[in-house]
mmCIF file of C-alpha atoms and ligand atoms in Angstrom:
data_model
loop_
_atom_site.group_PDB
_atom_site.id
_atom_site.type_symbol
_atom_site.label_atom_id
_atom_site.label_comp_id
_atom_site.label_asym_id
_atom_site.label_seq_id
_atom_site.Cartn_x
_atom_site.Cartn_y
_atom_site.Cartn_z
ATOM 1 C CA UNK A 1 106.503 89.171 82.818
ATOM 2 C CA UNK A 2 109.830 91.673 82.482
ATOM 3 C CA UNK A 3 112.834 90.686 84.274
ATOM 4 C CA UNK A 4 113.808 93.216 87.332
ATOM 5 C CA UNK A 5 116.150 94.295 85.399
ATOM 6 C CA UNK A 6 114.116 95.186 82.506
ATOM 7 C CA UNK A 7 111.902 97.107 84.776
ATOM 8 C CA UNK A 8 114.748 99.134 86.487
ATOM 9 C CA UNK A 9 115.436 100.253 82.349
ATOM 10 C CA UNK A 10 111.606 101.391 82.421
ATOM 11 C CA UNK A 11 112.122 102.908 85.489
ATOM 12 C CA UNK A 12 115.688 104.791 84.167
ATOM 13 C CA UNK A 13 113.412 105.506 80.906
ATOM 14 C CA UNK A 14 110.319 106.816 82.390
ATOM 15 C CA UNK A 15 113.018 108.572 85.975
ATOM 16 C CA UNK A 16 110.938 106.643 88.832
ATOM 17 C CA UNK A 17 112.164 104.283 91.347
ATOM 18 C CA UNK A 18 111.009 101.235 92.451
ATOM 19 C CA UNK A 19 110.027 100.344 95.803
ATOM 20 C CA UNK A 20 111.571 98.043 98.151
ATOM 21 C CA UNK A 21 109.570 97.209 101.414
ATOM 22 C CA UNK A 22 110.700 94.622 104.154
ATOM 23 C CA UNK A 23 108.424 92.226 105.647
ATOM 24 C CA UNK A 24 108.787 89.640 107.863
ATOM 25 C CA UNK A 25 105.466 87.793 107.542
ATOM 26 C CA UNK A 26 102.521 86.645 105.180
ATOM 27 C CA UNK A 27 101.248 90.104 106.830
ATOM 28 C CA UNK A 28 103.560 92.239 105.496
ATOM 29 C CA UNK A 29 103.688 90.209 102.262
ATOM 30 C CA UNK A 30 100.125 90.909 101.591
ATOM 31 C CA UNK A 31 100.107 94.584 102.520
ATOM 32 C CA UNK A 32 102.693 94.873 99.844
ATOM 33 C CA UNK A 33 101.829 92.692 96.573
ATOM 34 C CA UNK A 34 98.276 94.178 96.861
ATOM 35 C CA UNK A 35 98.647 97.635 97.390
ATOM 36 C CA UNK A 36 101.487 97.502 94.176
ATOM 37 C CA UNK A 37 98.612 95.020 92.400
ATOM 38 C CA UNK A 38 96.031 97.854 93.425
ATOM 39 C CA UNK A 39 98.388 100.897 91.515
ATOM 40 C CA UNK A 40 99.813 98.213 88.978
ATOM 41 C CA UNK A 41 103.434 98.595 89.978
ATOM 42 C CA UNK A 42 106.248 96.524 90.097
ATOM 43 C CA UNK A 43 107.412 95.967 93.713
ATOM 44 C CA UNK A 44 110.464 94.613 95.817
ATOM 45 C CA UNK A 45 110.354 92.640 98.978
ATOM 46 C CA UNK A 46 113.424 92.342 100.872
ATOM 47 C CA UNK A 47 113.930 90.128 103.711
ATOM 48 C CA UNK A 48 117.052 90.724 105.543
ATOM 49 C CA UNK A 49 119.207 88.223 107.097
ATOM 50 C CA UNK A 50 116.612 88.318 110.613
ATOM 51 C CA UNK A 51 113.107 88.983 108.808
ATOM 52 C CA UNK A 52 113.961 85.652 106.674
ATOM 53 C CA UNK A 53 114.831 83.487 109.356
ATOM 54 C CA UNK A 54 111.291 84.708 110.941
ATOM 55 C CA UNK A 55 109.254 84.451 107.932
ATOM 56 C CA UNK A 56 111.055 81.353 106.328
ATOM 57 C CA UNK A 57 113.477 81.817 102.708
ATOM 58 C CA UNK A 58 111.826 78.857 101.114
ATOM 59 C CA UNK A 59 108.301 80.124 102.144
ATOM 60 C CA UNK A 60 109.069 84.139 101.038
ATOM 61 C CA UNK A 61 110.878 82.401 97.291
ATOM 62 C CA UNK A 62 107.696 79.917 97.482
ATOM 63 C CA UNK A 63 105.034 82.991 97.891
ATOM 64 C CA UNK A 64 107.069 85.292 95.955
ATOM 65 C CA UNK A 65 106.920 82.733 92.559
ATOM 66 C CA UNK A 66 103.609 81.945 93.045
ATOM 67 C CA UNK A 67 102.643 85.609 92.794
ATOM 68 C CA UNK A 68 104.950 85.723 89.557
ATOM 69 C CA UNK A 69 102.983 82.707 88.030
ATOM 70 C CA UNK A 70 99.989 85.215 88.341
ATOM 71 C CA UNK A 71 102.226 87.294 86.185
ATOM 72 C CA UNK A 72 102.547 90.091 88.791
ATOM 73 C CA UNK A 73 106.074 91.727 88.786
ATOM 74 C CA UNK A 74 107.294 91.083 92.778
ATOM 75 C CA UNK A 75 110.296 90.189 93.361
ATOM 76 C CA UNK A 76 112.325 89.128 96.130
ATOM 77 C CA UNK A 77 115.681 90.656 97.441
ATOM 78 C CA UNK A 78 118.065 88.782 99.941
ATOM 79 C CA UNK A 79 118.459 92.247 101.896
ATOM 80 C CA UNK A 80 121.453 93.194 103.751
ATOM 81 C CA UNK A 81 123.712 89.690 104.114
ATOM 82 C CA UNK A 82 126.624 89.701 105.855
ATOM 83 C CA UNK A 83 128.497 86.574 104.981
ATOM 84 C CA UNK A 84 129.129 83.974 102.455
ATOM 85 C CA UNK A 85 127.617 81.079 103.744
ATOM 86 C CA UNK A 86 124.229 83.225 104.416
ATOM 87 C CA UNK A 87 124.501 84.598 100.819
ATOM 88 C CA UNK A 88 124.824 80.877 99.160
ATOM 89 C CA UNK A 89 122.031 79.781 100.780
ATOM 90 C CA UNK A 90 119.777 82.464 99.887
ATOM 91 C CA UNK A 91 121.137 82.327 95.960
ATOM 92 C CA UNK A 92 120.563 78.685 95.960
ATOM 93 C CA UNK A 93 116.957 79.249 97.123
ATOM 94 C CA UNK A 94 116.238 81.565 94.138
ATOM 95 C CA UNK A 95 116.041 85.160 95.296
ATOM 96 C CA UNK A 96 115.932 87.582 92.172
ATOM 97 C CA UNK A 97 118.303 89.579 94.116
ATOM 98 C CA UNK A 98 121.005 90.025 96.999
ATOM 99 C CA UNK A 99 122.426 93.045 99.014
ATOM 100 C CA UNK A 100 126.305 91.920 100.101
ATOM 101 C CA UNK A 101 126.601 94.437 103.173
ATOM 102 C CA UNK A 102 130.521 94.561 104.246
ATOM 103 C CA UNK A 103 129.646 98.716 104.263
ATOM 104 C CA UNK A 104 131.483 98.251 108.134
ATOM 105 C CA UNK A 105 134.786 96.659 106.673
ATOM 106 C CA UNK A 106 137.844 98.064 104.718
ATOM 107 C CA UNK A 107 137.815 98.795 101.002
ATOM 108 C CA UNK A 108 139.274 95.199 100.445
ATOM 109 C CA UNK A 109 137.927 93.229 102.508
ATOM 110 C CA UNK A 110 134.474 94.837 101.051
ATOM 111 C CA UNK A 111 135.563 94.121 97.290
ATOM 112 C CA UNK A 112 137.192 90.378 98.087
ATOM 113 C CA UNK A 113 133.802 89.277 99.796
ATOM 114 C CA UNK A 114 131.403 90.636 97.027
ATOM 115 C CA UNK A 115 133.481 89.641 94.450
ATOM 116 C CA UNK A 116 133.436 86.544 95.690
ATOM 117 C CA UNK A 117 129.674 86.236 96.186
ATOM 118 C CA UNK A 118 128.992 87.803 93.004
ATOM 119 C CA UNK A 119 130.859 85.047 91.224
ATOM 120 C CA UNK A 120 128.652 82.689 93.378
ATOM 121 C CA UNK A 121 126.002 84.005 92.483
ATOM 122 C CA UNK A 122 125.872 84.347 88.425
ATOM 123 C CA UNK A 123 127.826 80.823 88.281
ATOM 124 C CA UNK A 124 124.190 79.517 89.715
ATOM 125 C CA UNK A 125 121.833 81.911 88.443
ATOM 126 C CA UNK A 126 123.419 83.949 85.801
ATOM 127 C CA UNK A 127 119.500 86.250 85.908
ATOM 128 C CA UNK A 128 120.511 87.081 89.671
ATOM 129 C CA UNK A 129 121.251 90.695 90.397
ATOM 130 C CA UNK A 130 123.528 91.542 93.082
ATOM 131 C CA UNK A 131 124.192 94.789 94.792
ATOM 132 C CA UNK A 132 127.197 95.674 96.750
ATOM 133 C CA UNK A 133 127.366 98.532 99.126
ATOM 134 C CA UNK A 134 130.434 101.453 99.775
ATOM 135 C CA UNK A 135 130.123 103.864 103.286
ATOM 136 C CA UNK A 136 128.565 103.023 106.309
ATOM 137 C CA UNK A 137 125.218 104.475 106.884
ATOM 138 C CA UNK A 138 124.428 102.370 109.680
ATOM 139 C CA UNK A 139 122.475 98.804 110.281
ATOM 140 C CA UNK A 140 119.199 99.273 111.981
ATOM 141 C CA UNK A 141 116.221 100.079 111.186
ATOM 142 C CA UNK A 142 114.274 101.455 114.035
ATOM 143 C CA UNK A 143 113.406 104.593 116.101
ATOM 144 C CA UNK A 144 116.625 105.792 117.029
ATOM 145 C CA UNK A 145 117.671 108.614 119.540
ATOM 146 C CA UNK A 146 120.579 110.482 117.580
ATOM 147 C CA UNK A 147 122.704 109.373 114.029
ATOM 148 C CA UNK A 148 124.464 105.770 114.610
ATOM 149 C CA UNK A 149 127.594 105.407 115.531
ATOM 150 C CA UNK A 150 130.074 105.637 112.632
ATOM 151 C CA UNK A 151 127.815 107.777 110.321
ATOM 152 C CA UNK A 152 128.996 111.059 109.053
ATOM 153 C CA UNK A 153 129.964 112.996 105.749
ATOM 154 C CA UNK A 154 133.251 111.336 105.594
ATOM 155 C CA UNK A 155 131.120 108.133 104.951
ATOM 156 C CA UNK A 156 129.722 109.251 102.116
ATOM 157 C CA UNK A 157 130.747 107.738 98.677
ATOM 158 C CA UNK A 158 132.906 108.549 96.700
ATOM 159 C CA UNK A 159 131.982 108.436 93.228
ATOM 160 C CA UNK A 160 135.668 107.197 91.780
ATOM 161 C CA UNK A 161 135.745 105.017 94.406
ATOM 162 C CA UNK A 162 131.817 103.916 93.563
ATOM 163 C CA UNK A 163 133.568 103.276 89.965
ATOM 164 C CA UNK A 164 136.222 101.258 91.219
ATOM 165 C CA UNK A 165 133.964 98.936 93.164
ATOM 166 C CA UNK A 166 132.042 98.024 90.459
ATOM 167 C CA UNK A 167 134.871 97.057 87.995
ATOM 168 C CA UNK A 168 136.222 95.328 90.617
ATOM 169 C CA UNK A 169 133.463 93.366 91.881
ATOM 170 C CA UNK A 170 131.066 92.961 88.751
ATOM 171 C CA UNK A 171 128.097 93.769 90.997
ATOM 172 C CA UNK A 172 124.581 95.107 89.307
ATOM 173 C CA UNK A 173 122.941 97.200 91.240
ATOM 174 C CA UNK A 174 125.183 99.710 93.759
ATOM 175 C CA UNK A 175 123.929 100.926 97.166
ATOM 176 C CA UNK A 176 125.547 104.647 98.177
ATOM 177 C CA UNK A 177 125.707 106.192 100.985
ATOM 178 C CA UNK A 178 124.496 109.685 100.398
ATOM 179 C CA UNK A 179 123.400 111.252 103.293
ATOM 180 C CA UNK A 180 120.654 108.637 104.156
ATOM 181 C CA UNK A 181 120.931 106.487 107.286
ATOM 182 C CA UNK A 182 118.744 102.936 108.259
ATOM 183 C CA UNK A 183 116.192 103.891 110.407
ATOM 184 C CA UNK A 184 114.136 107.029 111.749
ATOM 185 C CA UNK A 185 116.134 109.830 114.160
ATOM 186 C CA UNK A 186 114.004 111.462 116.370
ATOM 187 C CA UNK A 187 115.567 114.754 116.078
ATOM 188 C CA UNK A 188 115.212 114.461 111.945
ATOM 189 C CA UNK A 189 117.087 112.165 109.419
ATOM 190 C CA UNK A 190 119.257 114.323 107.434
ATOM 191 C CA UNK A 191 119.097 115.626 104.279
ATOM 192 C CA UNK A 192 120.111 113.735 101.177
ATOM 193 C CA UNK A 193 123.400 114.805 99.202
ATOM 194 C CA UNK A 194 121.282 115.521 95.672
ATOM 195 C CA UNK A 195 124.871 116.133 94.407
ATOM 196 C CA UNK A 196 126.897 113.493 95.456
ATOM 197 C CA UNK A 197 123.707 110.874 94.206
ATOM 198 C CA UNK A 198 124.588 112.999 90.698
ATOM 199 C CA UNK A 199 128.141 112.676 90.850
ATOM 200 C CA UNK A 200 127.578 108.987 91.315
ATOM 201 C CA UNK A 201 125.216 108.873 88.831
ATOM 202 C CA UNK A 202 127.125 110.341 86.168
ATOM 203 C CA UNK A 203 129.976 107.992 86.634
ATOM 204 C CA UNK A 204 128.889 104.698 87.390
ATOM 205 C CA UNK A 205 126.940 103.364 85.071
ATOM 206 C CA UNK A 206 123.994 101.075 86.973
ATOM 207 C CA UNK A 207 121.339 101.037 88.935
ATOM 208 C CA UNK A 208 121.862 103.235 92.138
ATOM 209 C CA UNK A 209 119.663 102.170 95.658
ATOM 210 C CA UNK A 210 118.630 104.672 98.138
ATOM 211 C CA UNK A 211 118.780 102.529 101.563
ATOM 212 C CA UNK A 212 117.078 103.945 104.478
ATOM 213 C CA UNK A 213 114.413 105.592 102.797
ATOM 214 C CA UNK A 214 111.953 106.368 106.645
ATOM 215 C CA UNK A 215 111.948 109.564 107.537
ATOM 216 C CA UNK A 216 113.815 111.458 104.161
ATOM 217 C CA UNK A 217 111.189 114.521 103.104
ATOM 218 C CA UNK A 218 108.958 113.888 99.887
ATOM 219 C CA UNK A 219 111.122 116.971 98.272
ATOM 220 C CA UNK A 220 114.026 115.138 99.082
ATOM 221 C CA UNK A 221 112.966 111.777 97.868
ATOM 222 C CA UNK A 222 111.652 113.395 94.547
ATOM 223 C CA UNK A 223 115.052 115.373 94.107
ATOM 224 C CA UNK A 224 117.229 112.043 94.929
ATOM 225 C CA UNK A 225 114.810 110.308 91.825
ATOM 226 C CA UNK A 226 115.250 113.115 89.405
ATOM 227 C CA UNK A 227 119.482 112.416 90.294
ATOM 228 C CA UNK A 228 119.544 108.765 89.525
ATOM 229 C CA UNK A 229 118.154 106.846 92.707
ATOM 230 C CA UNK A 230 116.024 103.708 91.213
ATOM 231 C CA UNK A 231 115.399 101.625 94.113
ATOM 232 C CA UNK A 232 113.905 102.733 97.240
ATOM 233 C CA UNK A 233 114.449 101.006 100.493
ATOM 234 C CA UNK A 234 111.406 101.461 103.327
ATOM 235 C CA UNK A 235 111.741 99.312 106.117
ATOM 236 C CA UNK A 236 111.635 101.450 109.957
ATOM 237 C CA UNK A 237 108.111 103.032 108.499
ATOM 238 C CA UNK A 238 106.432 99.496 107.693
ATOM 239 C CA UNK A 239 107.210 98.526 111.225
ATOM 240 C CA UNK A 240 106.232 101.443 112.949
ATOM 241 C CA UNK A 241 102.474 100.960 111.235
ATOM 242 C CA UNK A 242 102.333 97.814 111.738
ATOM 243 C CA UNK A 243 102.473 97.781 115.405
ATOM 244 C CA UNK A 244 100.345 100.836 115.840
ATOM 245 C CA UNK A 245 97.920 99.174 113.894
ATOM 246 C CA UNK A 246 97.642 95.678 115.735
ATOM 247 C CA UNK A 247 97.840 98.021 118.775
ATOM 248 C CA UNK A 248 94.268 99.304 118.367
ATOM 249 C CA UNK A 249 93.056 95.856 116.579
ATOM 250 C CA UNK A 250 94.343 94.508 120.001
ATOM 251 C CA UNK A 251 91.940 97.176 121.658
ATOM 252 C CA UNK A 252 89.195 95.029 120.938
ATOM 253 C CA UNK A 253 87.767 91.795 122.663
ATOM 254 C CA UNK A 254 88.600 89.825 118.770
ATOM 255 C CA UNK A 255 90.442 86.752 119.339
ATOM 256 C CA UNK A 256 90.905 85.661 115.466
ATOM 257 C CA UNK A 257 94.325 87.061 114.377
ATOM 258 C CA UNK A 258 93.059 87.691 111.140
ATOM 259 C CA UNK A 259 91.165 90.109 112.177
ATOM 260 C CA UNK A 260 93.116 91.692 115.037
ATOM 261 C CA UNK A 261 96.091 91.740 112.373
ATOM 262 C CA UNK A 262 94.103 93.042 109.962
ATOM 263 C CA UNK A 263 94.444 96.584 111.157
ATOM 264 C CA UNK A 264 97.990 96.077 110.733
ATOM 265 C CA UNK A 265 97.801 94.922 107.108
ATOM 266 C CA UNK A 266 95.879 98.248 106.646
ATOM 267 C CA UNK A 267 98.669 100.481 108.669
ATOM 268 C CA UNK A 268 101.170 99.100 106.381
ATOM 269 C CA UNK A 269 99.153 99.203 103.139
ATOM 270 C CA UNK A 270 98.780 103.324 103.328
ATOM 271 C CA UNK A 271 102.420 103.551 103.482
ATOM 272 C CA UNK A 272 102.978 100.972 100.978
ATOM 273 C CA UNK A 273 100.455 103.229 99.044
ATOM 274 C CA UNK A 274 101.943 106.857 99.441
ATOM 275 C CA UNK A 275 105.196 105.747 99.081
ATOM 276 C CA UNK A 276 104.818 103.758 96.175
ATOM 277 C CA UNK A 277 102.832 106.986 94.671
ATOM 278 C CA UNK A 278 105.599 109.377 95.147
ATOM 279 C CA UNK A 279 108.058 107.060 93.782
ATOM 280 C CA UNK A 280 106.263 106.441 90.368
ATOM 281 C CA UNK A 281 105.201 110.110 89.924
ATOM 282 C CA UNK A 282 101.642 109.253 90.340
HETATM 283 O O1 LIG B 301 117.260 97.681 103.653
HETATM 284 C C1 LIG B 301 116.370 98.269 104.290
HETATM 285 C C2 LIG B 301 116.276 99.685 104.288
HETATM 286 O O2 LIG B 301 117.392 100.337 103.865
HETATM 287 C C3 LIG B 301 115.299 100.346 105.148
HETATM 288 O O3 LIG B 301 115.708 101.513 105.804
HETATM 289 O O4 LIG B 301 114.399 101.300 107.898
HETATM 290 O O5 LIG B 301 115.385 103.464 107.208
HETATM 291 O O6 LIG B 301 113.469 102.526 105.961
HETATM 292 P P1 LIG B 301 114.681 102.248 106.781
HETATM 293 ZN ZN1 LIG B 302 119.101 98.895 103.882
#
């Protein structure tokens, strides 16, 4: 099986990006590795900092290597951690990737911390990636009245700055902010800034992750691919099915969860399925 980052070259050579959807269950899990099994994709899970204390690290690393064994190309991303001592202990239970999120804190303090996990990281597992994030484009990913707090143009990256970071830091894989915000606004997410992604693109060099992927237009999405965007982040979307699904599997007298939950594995599995369509050009 290729490495993840063998497979984010095939996705540079063939301009597609790979998906990343969170979970935080065997639910979620299995809408995800069969639906990318189904269109014979690779695939990302990410369990954030939360969604791995729910569904268990060494249970997601143990289900995520067993699939590997199968020779299926899933693999499994420490999402959005906020400290050091969170990070190690992720690293040390074998993700194939980490997110270092200090978006919220100064320049500095941003490049001392991922620095500092990145040298964790590849002094224990040199095949780790890790990503490291610059501008603020907010932390949760829900249904959200209006833009959070702290999110605006001036947040957006700056592509020198972008450069900077990753000398100074050694990370792999860099998460922009670009006009894309965690979670879904009701009054409309905005538009992504095609150009700035470009800019980016052009300068820096790796792999560039679109976070808060719910609610951003198929045009846009296919636009932010064509500009350098290889990873895809879904999260808000996932959720939303999922609940609307065990809603009506709930509507029934069915006491045996896998069956009431199995309208939830389906909810999730269409948007698993469009999503990871659009994203490979398929
Ligand atoms: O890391 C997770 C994502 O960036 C998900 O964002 O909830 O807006 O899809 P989303
Ligand atoms: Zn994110």
């Amino acid at each position: 099986m290729k490495s993840l980052r063998e497979y984010l070259s095939w996705a540079e050579e063939k301009c597609v990006a790979i998906g990343h959807f969170n979970i935080s269950d065997s639910e979620g899990f299995k809408a995800v590795t069969e639906t990318a099994h189904e269109l014979n994709l690779p695939v990302i899970i990410g369990v954030s900092e939360g969604e791995r204390e729910f569904i268990g690290l060494a249970e997601a690393v143990a289900m995520v290597k067993t699939i590997q064994n199968n020779n299926q190309p899933v693999f499994l991303n420490a999402d959005h951690t906020y400290s050091i001592e969170k990070a190690k202990i992720a690293i040390d239970a074998g993700v194939d990737c980490i997110i270092i999120d200090a978006a919220e804190k100064s320049l500095e303090e941003n490049t001392k911390l991922t620095k500092e996990i990145v040298d964790y990281a590849k002094s224990k597992n040199p095949k780790i990636l890790v990503e490291g994030e610059i501008g603020f484009i907010g932390k949760s990913s829900n249904l959200l009245e209006s833009l959070p707090e702290g999110v605006s143009v001036e947040t957006q990256t700056d592509p020198k700055e972008a450069l900077q970071f990753i000398k100074n830091t050694g990370i792999d894989l860099l998460a922009p902010s670009v006009g894309n915000v965690h979670g879904i606004v009701k009054t409309g997410n905005p538009k992504l800034n095609i150009e700035r992604i470009k800019a980016i693109k052009d300068i820096v060099g790796i792999p560039l992750v679109l976070h808060g992927g719910s609610g951003i237009t198929d045009d846009n999405f296919k636009k932010a691919i064509k500009a350098g965007i290889r990873i895809i982040h879904i999260n808000t979307e996932l959720r939303v099915a999922y609940k609307e699904g065990i809603r009506e599997g709930l509507k029934s007298r069915e006491v045996a969860p896998y069956k009431f939950l199995a309208e939830g594995v389906e909810e999730m599995k269409e948007v698993v399925k469009e999503r990871l369509k659009l994203f490979n050009n398929l």
